[in-house]
PDB file of C-alpha atoms and ligand atoms in Angstrom:
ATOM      1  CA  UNK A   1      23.189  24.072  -0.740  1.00  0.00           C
ATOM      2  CA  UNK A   2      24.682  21.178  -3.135  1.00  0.00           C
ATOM      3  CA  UNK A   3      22.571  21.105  -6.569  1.00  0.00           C
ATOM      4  CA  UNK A   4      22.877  17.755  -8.812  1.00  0.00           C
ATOM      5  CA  UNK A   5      20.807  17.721 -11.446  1.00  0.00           C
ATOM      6  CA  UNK A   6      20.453  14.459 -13.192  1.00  0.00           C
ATOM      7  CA  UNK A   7      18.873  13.020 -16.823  1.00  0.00           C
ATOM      8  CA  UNK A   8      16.567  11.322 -15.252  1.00  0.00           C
ATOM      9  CA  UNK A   9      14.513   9.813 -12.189  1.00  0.00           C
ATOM     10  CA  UNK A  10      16.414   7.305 -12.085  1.00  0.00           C
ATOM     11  CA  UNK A  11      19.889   9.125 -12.353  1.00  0.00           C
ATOM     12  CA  UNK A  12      18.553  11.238  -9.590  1.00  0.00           C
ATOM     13  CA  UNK A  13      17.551   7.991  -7.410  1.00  0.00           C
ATOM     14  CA  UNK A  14      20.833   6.428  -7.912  1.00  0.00           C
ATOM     15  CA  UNK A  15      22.913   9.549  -6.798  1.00  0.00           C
ATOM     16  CA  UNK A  16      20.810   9.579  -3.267  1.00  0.00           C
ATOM     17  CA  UNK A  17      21.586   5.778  -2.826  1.00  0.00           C
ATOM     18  CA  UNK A  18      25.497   6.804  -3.185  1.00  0.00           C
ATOM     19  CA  UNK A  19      25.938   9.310  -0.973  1.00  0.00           C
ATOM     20  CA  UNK A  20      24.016   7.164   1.623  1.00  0.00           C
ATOM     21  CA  UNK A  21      26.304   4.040   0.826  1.00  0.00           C
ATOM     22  CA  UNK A  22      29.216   6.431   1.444  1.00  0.00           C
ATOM     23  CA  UNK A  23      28.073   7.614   4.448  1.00  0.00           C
ATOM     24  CA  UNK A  24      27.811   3.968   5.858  1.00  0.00           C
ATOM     25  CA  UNK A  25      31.151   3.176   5.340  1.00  0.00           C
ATOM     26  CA  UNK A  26      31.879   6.139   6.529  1.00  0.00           C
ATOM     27  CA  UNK A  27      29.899   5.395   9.590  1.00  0.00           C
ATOM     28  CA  UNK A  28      28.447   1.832   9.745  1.00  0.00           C
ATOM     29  CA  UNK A  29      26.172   2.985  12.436  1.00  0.00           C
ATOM     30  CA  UNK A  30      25.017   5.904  11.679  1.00  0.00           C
ATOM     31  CA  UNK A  31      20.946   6.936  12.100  1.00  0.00           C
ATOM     32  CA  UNK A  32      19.230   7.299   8.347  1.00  0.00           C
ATOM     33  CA  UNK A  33      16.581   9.271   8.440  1.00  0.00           C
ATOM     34  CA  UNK A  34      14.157   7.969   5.267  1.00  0.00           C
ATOM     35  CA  UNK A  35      11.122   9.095   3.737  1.00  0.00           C
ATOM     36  CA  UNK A  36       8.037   7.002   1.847  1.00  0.00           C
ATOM     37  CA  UNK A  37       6.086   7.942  -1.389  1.00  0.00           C
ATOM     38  CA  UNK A  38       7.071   7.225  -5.132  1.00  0.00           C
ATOM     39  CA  UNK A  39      10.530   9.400  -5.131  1.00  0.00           C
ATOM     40  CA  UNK A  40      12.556   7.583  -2.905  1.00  0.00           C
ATOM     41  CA  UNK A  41      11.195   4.063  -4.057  1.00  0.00           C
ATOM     42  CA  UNK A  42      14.334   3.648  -7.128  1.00  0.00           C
ATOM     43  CA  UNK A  43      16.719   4.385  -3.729  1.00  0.00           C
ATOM     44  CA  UNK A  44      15.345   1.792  -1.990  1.00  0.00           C
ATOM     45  CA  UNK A  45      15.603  -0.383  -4.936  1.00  0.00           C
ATOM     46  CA  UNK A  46      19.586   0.933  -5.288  1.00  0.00           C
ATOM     47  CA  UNK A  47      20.339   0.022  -1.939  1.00  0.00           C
ATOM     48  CA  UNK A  48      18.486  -3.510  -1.843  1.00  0.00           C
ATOM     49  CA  UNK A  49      20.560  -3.963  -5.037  1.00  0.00           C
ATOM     50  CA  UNK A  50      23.756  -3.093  -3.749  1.00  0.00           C
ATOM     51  CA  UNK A  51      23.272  -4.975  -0.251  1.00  0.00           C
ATOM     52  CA  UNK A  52      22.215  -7.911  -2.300  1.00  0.00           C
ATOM     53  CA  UNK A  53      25.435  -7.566  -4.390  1.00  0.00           C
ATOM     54  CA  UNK A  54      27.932  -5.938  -2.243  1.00  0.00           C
ATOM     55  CA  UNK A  55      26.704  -7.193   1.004  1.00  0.00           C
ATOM     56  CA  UNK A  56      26.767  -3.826   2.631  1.00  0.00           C
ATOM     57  CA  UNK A  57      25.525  -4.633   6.059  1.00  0.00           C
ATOM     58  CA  UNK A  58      23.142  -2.783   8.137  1.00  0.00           C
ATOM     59  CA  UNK A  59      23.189  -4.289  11.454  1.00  0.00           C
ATOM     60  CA  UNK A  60      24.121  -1.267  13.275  1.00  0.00           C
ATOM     61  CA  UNK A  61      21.999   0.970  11.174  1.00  0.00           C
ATOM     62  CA  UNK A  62      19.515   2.652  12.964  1.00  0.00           C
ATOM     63  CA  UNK A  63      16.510   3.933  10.863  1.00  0.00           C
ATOM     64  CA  UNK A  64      13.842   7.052  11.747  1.00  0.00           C
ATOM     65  CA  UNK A  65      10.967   7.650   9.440  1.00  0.00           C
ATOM     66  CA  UNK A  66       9.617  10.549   8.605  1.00  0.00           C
ATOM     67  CA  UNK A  67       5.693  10.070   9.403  1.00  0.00           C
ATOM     68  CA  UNK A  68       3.292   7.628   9.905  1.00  0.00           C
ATOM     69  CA  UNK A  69      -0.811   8.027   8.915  1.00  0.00           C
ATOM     70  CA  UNK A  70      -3.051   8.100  12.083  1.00  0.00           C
ATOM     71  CA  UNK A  71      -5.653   5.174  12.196  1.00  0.00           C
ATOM     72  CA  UNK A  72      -3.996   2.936   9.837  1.00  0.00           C
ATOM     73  CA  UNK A  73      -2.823  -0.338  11.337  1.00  0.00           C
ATOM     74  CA  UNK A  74       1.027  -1.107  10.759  1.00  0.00           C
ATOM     75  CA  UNK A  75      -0.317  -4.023   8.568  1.00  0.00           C
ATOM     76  CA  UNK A  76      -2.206  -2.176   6.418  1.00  0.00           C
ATOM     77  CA  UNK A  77      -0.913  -1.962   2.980  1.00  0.00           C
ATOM     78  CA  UNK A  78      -0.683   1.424   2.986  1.00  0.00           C
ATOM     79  CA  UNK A  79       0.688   2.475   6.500  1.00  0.00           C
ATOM     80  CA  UNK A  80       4.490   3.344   6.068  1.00  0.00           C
ATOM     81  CA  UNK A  81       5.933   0.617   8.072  1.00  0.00           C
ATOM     82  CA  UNK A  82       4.357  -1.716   5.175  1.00  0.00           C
ATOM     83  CA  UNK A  83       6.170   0.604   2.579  1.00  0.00           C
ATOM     84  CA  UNK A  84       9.290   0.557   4.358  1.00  0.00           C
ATOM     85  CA  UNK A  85       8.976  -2.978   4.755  1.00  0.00           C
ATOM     86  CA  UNK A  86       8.229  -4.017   1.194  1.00  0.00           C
ATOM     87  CA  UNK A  87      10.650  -1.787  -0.263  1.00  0.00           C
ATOM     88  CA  UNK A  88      13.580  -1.613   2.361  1.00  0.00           C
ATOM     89  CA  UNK A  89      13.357  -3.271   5.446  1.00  0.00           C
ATOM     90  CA  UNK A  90      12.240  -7.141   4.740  1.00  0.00           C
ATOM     91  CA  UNK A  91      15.226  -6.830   1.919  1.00  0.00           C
ATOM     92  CA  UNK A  92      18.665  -5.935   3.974  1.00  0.00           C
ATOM     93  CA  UNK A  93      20.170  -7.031   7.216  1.00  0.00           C
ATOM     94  CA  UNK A  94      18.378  -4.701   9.730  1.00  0.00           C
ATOM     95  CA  UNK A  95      17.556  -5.448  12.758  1.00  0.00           C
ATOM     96  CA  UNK A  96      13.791  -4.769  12.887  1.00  0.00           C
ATOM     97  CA  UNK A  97      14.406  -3.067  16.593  1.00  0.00           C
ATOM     98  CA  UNK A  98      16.564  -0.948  15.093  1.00  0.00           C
ATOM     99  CA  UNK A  99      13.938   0.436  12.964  1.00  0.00           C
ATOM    100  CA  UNK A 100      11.257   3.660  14.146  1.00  0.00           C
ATOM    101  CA  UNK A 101       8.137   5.127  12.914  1.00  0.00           C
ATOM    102  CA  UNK A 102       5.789   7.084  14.632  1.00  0.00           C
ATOM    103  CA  UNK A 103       2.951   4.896  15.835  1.00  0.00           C
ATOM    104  CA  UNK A 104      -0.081   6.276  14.278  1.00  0.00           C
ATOM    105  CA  UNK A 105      -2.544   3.742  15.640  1.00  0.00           C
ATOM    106  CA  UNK A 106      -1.211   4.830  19.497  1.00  0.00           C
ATOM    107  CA  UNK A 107      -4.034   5.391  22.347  1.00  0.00           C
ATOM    108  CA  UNK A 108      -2.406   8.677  23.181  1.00  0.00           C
ATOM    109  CA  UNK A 109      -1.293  10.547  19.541  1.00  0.00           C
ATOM    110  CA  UNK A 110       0.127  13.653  21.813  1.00  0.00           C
ATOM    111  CA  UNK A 111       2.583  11.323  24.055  1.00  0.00           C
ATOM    112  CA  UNK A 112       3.778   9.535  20.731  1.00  0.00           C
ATOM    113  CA  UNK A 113       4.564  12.593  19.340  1.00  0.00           C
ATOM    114  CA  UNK A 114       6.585  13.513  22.384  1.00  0.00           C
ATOM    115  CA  UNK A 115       8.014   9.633  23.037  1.00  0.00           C
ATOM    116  CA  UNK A 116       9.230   9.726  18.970  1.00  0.00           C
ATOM    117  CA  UNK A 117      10.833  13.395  19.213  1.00  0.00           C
ATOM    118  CA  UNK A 118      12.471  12.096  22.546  1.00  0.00           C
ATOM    119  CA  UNK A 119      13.696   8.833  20.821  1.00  0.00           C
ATOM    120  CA  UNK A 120      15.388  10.308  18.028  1.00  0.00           C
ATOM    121  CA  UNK A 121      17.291  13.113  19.942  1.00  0.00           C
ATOM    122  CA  UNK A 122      17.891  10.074  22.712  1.00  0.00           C
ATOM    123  CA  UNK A 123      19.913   8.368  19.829  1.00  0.00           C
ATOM    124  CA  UNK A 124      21.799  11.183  19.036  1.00  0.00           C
ATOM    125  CA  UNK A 125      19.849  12.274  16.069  1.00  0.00           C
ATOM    126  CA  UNK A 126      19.859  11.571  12.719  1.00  0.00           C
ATOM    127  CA  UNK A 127      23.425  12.245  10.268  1.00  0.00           C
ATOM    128  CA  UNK A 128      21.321  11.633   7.143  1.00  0.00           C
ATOM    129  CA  UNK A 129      17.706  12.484   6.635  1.00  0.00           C
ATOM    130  CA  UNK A 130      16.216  11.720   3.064  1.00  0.00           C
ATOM    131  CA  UNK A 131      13.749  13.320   1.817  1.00  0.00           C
ATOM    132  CA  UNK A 132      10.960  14.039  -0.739  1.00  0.00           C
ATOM    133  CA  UNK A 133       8.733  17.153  -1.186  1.00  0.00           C
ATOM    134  CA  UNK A 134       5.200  17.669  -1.847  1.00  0.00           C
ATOM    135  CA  UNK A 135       4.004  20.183  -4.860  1.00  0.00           C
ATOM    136  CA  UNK A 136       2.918  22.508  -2.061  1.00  0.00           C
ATOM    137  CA  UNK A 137       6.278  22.294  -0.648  1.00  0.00           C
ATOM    138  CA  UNK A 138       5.667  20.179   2.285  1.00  0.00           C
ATOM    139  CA  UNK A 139       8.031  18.172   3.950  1.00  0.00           C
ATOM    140  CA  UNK A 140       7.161  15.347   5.937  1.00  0.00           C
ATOM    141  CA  UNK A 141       3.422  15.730   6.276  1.00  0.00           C
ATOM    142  CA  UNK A 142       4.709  19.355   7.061  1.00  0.00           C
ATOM    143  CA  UNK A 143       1.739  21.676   5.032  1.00  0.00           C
ATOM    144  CA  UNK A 144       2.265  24.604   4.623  1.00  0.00           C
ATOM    145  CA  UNK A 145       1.843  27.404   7.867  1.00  0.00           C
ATOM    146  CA  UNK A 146       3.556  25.096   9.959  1.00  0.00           C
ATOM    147  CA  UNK A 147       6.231  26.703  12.372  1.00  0.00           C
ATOM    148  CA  UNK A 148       9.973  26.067  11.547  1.00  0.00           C
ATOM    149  CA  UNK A 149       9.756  25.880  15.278  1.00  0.00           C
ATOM    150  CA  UNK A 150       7.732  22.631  15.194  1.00  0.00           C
ATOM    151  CA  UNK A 151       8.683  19.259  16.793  1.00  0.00           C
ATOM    152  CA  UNK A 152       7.313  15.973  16.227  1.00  0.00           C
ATOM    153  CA  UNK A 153       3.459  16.689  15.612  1.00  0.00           C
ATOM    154  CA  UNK A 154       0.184  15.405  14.778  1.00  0.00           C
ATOM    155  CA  UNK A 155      -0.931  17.391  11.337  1.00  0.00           C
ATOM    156  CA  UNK A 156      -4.261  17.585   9.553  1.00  0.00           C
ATOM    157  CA  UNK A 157      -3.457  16.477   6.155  1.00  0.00           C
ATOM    158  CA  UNK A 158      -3.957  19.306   2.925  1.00  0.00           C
ATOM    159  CA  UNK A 159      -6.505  18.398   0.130  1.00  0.00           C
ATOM    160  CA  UNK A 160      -3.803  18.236  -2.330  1.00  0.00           C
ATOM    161  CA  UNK A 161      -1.855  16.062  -0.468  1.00  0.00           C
ATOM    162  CA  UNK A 162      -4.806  13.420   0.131  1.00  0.00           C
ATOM    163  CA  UNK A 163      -5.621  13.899  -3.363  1.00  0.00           C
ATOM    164  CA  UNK A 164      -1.791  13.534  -4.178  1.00  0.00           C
ATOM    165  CA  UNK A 165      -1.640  10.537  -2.238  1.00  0.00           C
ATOM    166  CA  UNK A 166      -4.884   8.703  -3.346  1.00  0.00           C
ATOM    167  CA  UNK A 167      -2.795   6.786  -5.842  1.00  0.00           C
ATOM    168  CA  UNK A 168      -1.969   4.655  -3.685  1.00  0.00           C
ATOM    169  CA  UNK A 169      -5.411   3.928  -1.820  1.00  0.00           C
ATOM    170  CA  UNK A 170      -8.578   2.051  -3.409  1.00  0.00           C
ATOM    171  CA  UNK A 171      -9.837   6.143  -3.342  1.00  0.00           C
ATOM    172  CA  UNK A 172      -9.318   9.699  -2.215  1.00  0.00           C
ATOM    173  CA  UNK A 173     -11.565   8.830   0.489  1.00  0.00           C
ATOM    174  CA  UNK A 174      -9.668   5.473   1.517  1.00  0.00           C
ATOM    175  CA  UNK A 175      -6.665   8.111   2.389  1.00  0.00           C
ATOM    176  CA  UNK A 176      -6.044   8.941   5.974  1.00  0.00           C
ATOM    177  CA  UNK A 177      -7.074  12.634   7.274  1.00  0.00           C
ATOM    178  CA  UNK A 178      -4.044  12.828   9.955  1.00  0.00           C
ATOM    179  CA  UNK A 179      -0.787  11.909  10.011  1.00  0.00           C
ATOM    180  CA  UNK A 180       1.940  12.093  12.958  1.00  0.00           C
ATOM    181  CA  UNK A 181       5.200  13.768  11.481  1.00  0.00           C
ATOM    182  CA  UNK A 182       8.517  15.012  12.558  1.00  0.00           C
ATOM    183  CA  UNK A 183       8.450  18.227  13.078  1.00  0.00           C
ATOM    184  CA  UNK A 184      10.571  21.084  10.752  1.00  0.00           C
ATOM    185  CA  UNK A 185      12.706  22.189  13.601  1.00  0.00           C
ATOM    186  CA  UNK A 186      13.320  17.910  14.357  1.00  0.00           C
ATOM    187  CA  UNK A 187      14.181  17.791  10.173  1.00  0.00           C
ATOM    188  CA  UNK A 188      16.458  20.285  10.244  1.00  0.00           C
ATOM    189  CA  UNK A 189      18.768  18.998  13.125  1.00  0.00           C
ATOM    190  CA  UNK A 190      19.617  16.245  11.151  1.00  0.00           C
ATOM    191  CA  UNK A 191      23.693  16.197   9.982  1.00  0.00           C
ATOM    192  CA  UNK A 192      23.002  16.310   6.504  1.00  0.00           C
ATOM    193  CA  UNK A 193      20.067  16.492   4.217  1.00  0.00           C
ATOM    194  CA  UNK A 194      19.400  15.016   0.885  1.00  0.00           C
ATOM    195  CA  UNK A 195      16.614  16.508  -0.998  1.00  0.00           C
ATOM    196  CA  UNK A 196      14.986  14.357  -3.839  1.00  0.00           C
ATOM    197  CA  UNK A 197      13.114  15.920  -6.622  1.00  0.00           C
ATOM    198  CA  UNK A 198      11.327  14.527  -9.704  1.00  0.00           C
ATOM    199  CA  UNK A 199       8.752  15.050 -12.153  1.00  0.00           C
ATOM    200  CA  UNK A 200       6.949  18.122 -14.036  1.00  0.00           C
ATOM    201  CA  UNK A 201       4.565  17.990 -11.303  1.00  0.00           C
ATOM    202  CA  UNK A 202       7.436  19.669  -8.948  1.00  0.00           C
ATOM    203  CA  UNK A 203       8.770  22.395 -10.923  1.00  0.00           C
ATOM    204  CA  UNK A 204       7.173  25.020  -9.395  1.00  0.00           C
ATOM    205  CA  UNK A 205       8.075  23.724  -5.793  1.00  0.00           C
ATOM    206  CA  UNK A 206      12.151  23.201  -6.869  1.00  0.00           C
ATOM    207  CA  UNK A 207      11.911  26.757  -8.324  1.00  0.00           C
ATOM    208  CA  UNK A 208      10.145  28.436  -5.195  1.00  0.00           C
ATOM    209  CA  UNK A 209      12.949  26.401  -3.091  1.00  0.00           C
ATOM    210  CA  UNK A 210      16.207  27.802  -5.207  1.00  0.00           C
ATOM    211  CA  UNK A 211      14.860  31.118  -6.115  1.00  0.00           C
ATOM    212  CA  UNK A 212      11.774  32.108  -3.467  1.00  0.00           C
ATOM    213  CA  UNK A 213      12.304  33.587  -0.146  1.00  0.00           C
ATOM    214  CA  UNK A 214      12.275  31.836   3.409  1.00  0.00           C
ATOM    215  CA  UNK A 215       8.734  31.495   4.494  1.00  0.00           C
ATOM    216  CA  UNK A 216       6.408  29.409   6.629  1.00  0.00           C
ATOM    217  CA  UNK A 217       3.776  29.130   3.344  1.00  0.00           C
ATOM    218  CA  UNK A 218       6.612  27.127   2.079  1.00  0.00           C
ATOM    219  CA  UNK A 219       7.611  24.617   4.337  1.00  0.00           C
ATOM    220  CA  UNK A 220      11.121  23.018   2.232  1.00  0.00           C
ATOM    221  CA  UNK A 221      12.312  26.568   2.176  1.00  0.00           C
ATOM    222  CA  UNK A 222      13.044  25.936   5.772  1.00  0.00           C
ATOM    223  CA  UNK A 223      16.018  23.875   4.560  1.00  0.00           C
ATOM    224  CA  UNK A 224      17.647  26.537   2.274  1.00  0.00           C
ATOM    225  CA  UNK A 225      19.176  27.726   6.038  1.00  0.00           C
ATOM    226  CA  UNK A 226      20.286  24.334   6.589  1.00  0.00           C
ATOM    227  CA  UNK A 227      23.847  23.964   6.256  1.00  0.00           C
ATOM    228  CA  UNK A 228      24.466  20.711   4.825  1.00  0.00           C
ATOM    229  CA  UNK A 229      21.855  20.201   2.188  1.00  0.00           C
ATOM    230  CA  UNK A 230      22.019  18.431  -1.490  1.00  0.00           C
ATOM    231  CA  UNK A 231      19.399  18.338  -3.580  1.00  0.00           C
ATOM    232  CA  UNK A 232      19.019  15.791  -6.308  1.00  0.00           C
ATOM    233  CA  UNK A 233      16.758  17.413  -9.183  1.00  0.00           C
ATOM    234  CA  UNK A 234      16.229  15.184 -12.326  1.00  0.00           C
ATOM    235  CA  UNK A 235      15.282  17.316 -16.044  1.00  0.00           C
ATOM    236  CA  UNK A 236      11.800  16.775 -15.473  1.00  0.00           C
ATOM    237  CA  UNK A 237      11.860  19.133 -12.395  1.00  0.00           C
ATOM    238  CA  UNK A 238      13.670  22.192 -13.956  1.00  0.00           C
ATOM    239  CA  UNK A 239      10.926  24.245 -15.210  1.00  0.00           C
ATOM    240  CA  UNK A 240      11.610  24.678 -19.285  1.00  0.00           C
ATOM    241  CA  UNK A 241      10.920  28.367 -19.504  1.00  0.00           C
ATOM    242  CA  UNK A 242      11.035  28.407 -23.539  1.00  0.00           C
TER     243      UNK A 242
HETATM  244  C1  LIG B 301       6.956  10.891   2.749  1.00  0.00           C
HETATM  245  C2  LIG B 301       6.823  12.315   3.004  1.00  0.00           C
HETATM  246  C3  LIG B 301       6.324  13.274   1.991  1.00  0.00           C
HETATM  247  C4  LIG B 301       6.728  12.940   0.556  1.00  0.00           C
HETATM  248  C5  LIG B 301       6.080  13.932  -0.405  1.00  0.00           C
HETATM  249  C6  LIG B 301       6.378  13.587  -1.848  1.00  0.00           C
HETATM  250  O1  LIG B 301       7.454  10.217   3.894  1.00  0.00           O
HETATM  251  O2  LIG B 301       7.100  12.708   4.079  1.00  0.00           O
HETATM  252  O3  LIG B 301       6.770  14.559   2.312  1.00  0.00           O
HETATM  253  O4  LIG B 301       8.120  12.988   0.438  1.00  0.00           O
HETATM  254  O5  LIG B 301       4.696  13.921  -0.218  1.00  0.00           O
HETATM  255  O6  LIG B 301       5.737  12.390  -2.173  1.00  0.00           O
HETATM  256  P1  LIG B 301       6.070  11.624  -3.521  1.00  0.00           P
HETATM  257  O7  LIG B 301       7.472  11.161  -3.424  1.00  0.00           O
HETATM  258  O8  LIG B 301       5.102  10.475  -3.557  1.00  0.00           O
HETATM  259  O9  LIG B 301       5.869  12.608  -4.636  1.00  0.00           O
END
């Protein structure tokens, strides 16, 4: 595991949207694997920037997200694809085909599930999977319990994390109850992670991930076995133990 830690959030956002500019030159079409809520939003805003400035093209960029709520039409606000949209997507070069999230509004959820794990893997999987973690320690909309073993999944959404998440809906009760994810064992076969981290509110879950065991009740822990992880933690995160 590679640890930056950076002064602030948006330090921390900035060193995420380097390594994955690196990577595309690297690679110009290499599969991104990206994640939604408030940490990886400064990213988005990095890359826009630098696309804007720099023109770095992503026409043979193809994009997985990380989960999709069940029930919420792809136009709705607050469904992922609009996030990805309003903050990536409608902003850089990529073809919109080239672009996947789980459909959470399909007929059958269980043959999504299956068609999305299928899809990625079909591709050749993703080099670089971005992501955030929940205070509980989730990744994806993986709570915790869930099997390391798990694949591309349908999950009941914690309290916390609706609560968590009801900043961005008119209420707490506005915010889905389901959510299709990938899986932890479909996270961790990506290339190389990079691990975002910000805020007071995540202390305890960047402490449990450097210094706790491996353990199911603690979903990101899965990815201390990974072998090509960074993780980006600003201040805020480090817990001030004086
Ligand atoms: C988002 C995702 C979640 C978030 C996590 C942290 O696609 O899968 O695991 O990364 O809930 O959310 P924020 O960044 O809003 O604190």
């Amino acid at each position: 595991m590679k640890i930056y830690v950076t002064k602030d959030k948006k330090e921390m956002n900035q060193k995420a949207a380097e390594i994955i500019l690196e990577r595309i030159q690297e690679k110009p079409d290499m599969t991104l694997g990206l994640a939604t809520g408030g940490t990886p939003e400064g990213t988005y805003d990095d890359l826009v920037n630098d696309h804007q400035q720099h023109g770095t093209s992503y026409q043979n960029i193809t994009t997985f997200n990380l989960d999709e709520y069940v029930g919420l039409p792809s136009d709705d606000p607050n469904s992922y694809l609009s996030y990805m949209r309003e903050h990536l997507f409608n902003h850089i070069d990529i073809p919109p085909e080239q672009t996947n999230l789980p459909n959470g509004t399909a007929e059958d959820l269980e043959a999504e599930c299956d068609e999305y794990e299928t899809r990625i893997h079909g591709h050749g999987g993703v080099d670089l999977q971005l992501l955030g973690i929940g205070e509980n320690g989730h990744i994806g909309f993986n709570e915790p319990g869930t099997s390391f073993g798990s694949k591309t999944h349908i999950v009941e959404l914690a309290e916390s994390t609706r609560e968590a998440n009801a900043r961005f809906f008119d209420s707490k009760d506005d915010v889905p109850t389901h959510a299709i994810t990938m899986g932890i064992q479909t996270i961790l076969k990506a290339k190389e992670i990079v691990l975002m981290i910000s805020g007071e509110r995540k202390q305890e879950a960047l402490l449990r991930l450097l210094h706790g065991g491996v353990s199911e009740d603690f979903p990101a822990s899965a990815l201390k076995e990974h072998p090509n992880l960074t993780v980006i933690a600003d201040e805020a995160a480090i817990e001030n133990k004086s």
